[in-house]
Coordinates of C-alpha atoms in Angstrom, one line a residue:
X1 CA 11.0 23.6 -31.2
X2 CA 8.9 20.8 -28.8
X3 CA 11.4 18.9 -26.9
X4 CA 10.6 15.4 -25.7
X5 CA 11.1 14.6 -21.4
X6 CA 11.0 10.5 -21.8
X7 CA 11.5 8.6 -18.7
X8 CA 12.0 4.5 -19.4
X9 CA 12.4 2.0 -16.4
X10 CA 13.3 -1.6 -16.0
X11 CA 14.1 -4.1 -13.6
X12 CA 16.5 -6.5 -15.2
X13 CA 18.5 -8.2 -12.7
X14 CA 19.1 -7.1 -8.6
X15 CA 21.8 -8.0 -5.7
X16 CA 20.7 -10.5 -2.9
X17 CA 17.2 -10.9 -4.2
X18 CA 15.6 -7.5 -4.7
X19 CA 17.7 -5.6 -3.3
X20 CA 19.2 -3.0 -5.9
X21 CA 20.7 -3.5 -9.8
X22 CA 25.0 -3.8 -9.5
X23 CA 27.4 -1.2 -10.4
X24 CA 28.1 -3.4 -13.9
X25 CA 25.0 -3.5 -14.9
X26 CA 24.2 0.3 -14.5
X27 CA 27.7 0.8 -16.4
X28 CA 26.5 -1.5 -19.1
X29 CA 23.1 0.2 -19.4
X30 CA 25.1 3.9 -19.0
X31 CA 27.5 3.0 -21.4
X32 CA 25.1 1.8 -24.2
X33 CA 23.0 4.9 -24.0
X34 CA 26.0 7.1 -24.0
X35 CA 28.0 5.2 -26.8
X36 CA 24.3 4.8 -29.0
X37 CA 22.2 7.8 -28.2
X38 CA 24.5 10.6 -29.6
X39 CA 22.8 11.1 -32.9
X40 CA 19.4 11.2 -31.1
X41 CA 19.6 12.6 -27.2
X42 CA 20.3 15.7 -26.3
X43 CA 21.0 14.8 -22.6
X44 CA 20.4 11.7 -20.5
X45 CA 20.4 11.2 -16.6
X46 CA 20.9 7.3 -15.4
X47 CA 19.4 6.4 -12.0
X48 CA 18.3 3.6 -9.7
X49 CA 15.1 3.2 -7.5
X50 CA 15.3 -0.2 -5.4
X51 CA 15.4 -2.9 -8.1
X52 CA 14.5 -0.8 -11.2
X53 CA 17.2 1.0 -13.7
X54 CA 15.5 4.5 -15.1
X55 CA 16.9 5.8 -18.3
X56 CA 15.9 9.9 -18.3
X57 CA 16.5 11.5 -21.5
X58 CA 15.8 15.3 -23.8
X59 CA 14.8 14.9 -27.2
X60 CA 13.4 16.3 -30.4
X61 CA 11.6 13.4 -31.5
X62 CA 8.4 13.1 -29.4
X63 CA 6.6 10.8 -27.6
X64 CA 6.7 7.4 -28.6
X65 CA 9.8 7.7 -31.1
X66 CA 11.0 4.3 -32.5
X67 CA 14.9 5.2 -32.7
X68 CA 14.9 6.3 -28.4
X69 CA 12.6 3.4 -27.2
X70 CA 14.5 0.8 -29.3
X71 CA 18.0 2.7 -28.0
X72 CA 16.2 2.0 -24.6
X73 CA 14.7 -1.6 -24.6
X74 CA 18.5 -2.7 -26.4
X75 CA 20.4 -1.0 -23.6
X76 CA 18.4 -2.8 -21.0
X77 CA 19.2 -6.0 -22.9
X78 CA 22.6 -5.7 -22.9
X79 CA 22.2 -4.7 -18.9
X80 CA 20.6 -8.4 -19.3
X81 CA 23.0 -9.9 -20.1
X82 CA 25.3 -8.6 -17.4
X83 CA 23.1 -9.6 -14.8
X84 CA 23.4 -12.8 -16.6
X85 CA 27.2 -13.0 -16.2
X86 CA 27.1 -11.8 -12.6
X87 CA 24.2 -14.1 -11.7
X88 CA 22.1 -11.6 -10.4
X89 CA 18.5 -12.5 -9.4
X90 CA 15.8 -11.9 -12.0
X91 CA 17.8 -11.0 -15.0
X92 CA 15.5 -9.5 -17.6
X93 CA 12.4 -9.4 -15.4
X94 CA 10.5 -6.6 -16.7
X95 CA 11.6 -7.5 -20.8
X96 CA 8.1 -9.4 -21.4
X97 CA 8.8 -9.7 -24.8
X98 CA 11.1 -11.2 -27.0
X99 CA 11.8 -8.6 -29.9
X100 CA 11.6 -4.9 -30.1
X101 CA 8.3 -3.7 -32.0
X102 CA 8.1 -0.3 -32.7
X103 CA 8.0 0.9 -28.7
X104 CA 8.5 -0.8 -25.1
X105 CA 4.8 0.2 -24.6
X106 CA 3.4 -3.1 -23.6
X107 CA 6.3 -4.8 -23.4
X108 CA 6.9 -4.5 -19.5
X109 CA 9.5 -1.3 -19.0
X110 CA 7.5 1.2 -17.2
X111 CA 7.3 4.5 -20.0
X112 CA 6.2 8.2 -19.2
X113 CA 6.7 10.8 -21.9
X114 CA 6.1 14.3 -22.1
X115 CA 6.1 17.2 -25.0
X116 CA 6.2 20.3 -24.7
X117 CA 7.7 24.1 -25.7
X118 CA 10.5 24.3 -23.6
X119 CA 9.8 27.6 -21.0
X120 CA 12.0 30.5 -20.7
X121 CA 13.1 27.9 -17.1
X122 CA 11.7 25.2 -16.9
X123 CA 11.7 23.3 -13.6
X124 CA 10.3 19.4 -13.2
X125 CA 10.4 16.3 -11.1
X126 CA 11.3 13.5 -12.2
X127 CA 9.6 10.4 -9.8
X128 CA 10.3 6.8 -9.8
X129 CA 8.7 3.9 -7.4
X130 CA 9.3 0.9 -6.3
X131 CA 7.5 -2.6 -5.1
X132 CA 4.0 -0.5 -5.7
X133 CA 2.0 -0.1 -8.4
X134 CA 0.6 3.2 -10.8
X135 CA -1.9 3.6 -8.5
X136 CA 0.8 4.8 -5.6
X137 CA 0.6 8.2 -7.3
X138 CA -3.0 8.8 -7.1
X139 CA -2.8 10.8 -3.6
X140 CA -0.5 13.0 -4.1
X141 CA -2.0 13.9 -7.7
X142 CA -4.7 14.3 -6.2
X143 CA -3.9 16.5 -3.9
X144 CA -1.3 18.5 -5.6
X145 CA -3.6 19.3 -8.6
X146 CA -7.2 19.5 -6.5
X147 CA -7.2 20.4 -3.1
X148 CA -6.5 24.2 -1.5
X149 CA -5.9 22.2 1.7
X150 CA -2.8 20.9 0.5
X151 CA -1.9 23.6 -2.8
X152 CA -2.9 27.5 -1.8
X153 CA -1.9 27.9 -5.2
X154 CA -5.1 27.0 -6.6
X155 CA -6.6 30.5 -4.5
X156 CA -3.6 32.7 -5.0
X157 CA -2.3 31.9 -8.1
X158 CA -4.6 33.6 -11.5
X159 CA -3.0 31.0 -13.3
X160 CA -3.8 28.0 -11.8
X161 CA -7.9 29.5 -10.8
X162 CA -9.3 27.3 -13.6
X163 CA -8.1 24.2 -12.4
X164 CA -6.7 21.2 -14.0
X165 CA -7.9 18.2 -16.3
X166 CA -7.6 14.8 -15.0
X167 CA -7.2 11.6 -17.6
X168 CA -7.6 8.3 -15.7
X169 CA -7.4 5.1 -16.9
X170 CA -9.3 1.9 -16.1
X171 CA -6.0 -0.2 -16.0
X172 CA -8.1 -3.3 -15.5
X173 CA -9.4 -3.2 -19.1
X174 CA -7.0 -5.0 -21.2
X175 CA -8.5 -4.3 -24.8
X176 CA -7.4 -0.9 -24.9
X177 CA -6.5 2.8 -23.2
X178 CA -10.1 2.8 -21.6
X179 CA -9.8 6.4 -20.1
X180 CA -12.3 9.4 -18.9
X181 CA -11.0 13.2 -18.8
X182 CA -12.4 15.1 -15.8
X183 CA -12.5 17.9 -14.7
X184 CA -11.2 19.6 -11.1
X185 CA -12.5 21.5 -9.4
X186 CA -16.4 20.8 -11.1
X187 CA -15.9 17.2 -10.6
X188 CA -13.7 17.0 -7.3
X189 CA -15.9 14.2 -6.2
X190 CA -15.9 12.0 -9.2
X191 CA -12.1 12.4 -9.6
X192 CA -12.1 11.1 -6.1
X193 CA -14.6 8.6 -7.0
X194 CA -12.3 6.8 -9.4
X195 CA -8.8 7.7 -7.6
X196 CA -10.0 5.6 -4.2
X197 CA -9.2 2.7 -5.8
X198 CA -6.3 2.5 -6.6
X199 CA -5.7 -0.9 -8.3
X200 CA -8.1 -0.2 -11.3
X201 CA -7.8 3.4 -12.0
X202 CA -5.1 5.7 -12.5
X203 CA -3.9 8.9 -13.1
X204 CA -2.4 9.1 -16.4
X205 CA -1.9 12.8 -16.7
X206 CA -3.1 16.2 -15.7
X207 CA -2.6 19.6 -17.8
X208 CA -3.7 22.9 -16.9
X209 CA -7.0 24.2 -18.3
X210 CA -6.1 27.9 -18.2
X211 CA -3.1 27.2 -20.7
X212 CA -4.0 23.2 -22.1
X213 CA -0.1 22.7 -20.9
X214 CA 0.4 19.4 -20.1
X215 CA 1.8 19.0 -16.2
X216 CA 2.0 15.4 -15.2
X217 CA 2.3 12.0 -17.4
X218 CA 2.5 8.8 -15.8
X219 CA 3.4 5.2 -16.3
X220 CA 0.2 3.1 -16.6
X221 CA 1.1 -0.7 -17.6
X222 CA 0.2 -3.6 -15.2
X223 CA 2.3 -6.1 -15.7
X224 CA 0.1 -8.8 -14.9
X225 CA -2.0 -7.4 -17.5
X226 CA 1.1 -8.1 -20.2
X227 CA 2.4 -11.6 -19.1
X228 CA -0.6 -13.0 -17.6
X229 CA 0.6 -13.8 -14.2
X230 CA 2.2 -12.1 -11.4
X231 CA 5.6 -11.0 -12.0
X232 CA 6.3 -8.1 -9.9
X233 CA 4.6 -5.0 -9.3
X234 CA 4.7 -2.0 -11.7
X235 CA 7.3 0.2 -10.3
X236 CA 5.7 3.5 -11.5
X237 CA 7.6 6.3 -13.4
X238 CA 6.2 10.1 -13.4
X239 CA 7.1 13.0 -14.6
X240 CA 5.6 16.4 -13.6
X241 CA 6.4 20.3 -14.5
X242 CA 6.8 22.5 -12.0
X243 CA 5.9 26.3 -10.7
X244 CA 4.2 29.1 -13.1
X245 CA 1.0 28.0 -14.2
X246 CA 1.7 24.7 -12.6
X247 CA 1.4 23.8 -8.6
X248 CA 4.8 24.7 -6.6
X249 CA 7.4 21.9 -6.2
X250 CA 6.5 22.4 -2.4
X251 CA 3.1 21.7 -3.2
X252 CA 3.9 18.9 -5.2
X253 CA 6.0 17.0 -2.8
X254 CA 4.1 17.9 0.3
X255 CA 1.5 14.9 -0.1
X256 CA 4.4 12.6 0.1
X257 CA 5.0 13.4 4.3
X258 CA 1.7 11.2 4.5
X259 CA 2.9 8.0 3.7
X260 CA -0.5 6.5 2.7
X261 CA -0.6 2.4 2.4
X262 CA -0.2 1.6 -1.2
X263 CA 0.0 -2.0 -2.6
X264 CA 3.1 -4.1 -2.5
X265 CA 6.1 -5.2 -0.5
X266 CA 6.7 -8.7 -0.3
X267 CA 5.5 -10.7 -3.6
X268 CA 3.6 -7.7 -4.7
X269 CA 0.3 -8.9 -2.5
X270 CA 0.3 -6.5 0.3
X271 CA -0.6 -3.2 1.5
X272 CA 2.1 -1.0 3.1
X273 CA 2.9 2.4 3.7
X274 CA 4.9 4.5 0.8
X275 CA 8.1 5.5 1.8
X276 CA 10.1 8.8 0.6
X277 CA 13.9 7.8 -0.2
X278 CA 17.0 9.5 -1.4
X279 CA 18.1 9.3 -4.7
X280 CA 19.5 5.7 -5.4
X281 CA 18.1 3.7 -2.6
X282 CA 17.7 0.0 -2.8
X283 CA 15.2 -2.1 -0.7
X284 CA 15.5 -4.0 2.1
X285 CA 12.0 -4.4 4.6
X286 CA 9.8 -7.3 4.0
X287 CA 11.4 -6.3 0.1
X288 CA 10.3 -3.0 0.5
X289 CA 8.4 -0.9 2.3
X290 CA 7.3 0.6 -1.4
X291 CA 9.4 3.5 -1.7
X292 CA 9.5 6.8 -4.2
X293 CA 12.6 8.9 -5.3
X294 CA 12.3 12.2 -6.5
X295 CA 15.2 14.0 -9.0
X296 CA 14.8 17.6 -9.1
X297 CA 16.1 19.3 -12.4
X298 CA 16.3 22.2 -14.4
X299 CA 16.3 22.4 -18.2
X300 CA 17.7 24.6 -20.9
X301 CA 17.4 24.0 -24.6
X302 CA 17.2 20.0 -23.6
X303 CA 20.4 20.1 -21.4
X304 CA 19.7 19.1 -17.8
X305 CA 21.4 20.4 -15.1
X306 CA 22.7 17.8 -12.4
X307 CA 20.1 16.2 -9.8
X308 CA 19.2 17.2 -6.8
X309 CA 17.6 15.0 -4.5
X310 CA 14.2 15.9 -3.4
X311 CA 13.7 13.8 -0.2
X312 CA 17.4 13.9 1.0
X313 CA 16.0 17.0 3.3
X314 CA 16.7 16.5 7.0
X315 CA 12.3 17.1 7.5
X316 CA 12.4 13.6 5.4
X317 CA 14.0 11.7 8.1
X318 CA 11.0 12.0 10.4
X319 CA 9.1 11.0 7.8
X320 CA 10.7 8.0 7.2
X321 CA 11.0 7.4 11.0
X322 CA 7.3 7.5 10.3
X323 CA 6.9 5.6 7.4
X324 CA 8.9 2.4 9.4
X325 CA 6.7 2.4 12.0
X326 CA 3.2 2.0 10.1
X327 CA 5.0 -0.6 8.4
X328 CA 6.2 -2.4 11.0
X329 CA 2.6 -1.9 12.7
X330 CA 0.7 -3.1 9.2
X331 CA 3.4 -6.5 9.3
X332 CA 2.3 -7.4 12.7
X333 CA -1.6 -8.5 11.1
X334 CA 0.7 -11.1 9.2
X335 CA -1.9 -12.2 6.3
X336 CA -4.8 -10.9 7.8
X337 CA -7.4 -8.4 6.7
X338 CA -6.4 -5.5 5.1
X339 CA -2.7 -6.7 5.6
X340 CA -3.4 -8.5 1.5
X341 CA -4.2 -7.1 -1.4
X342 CA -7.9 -7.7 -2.3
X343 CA -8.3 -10.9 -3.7
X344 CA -9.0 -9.2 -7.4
X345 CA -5.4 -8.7 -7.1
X346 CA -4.2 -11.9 -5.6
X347 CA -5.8 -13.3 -9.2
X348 CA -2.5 -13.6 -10.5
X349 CA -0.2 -15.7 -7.5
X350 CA -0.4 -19.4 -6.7
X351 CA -3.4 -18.6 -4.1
X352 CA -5.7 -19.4 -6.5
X353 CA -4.6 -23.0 -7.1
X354 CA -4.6 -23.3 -3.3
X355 CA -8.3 -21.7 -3.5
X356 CA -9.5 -24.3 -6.1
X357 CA -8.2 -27.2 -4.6
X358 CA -10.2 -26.5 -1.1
X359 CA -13.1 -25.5 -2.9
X360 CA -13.4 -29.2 -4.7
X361 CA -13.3 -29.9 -0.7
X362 CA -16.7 -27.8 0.7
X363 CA -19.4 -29.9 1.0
X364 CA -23.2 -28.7 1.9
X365 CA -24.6 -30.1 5.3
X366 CA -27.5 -31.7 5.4

């Protein structure tokens, strides 16, 4: 029997700004998905990352399955309305749309799925981000699944000698999933071609060539590209498999000491360095810095065992330590530079209004 890993995320309402969701809202959200999803879950886990509520969940019914995305989107409604109640900032942010049609797909929650036959153990990590983007993950998939620097598994492990196949999609193409398969390790350079930039392609996921497994699936939707206008970043979602013909969790998580400068922050229109957190942080820095949890689990007929928090190691302090001073470093340019996002991603804030009016004011010298 395939069983169903489905990850759905939402920000629907936060303390103080964005700051981190209240205890009644994650009870209402818990509650619905405990009291609803009996007939159709096998197991669920319930978690916070800054801002966003994450609904984990085994299944039966594959990727994409009406019955768990609706039991999703209307538990994160009735969270709504809680937020509501409590007057909590941004209530229903990330609920772009106004009825349920078929799958959240599309309709703001970030949504990575994966299917697979359940292994004899099967280990994964489950990651979720905040005040960043899709494109946060693109470093540490590529380096996990492509480079001997950072994963000696690719040389000592017979399993993992014929690489991996990347999908990445140009999120800037709105018609449709424009994506390209590639290659690693024939195509190392084009996979890092596309991966540089960060805000137009994306990982989506990676499987292994010597077994066609998928490893990796991750959230892709822009939201800008849904409502037409800034309303937040993405807040990424990812789940990968772990160990056997896949890279080591080690080797997995060890890209994450870098803490490389991925968009967002403040108003989603900056570039700041990607911090690893425990389990259930919220934000606070210039409403970030960006920040990524990772929930460790073990799996057995669909029944997870409880968490455990990847980056609440001591060795993650001093990366942290780390991670706060580049920011604070990057905050001093202010607005300057390489401080802002690009202006193709500025597109979508107020700038542009500022931009058009002092256009109308240039005039050509004689």
């Amino acid at each position: 029997m395939k069983l169903t890993l489905s990850v759905i995320k939402a920000d629907i309402g936060s303390i103080g700004g964005h700051i981190q969701p209240s205890r009644k809202v994650l009870d209402t959200v818990s509650s619905h998905v405990r009291d609803q999803g009996g007939q159709l879950l096998i197991d669920t886990y319930i978690s916070y990352t800054g801002d966003d509520i994450a609904i984990l969940s085994t299944h039966a019914r594959g990727p994409g399955d009406e019955a768990v995305h609706r039991l999703c989107w209307e538990a994160f409604m009735a969270g709504t309305e809680t937020a509501k109640a409590e007057g909590l900032y941004g209530a229903g942010q990330d609920l772009l749309k106004e009825a349920f049609s078929g799958n959240v797909r599309g309709m703001g929650p970030a949504v990575a799925e994966l299917e697979f036959d359940e292994r004899p153990n099967e280990p994964f990590l489950f990651f979720a981000a905040d005040k960043t983007d899709p494109g946060a993950y693109n470093l540490p998939l590529y380096l996990a699944f492509a480079d001997p620097m950072n994963t000696p598994g690719l040389m000592l492990s017979p399993s993992m000698a014929k690489g991996f196949r990347f999908v990445v999609m140009d999120v800037a193409h709105t018609e449709g999933d424009r994506v390209i398969e590639l290659n690693a390790p024939e195509e190392l350079y084009e996979i890092a071609t596309l991966l540089r930039d960060t805000e137009r392609y994306v990982v989506e996921s990676v499987s292994s060539r010597e077994s066609g497994e998928q490893a990796v699936s991750v959230s892709t939707s822009r939201l800008h590209n849904i409502a037409g206008k800034y309303t937040g970043k993405d807040d990424p979602v990812m789940l990968v498999r772990v160990q056997k013909t896949f890279p080591a969790t080690g080797e997995v998580l060890a890209p994450y000491a870098i803490g490389p400068y991925v968009a967002g922050c403040m108003r989603g229109s900056h570039q700041m360095p990607l911090m690893p957190v425990p389990l259930n942080s919220g934000i606070s820095y210039f409403d970030g810095p960006p920040v990524v949890s990772c929930a460790a689990f073990a799996m057995h007929d669909g029944k997870l065992t409880e968490a455990v928090d990847a980056f609440a190691h001591p060795f993650w302090d001093n990366v942290r330590n780390t991670v706060s001073e580049k920011a604070i470093g990057m905050r001093r340019q202010g607005f300057f530079g390489a401080a802002m996002l690009p202006m193709s991603e500025l597109e979508y804030t107020g700038i542009m209004e500022k931009l058009k009016d002092l256009d109308e004011r240039f005039v050509l010298r004689d």
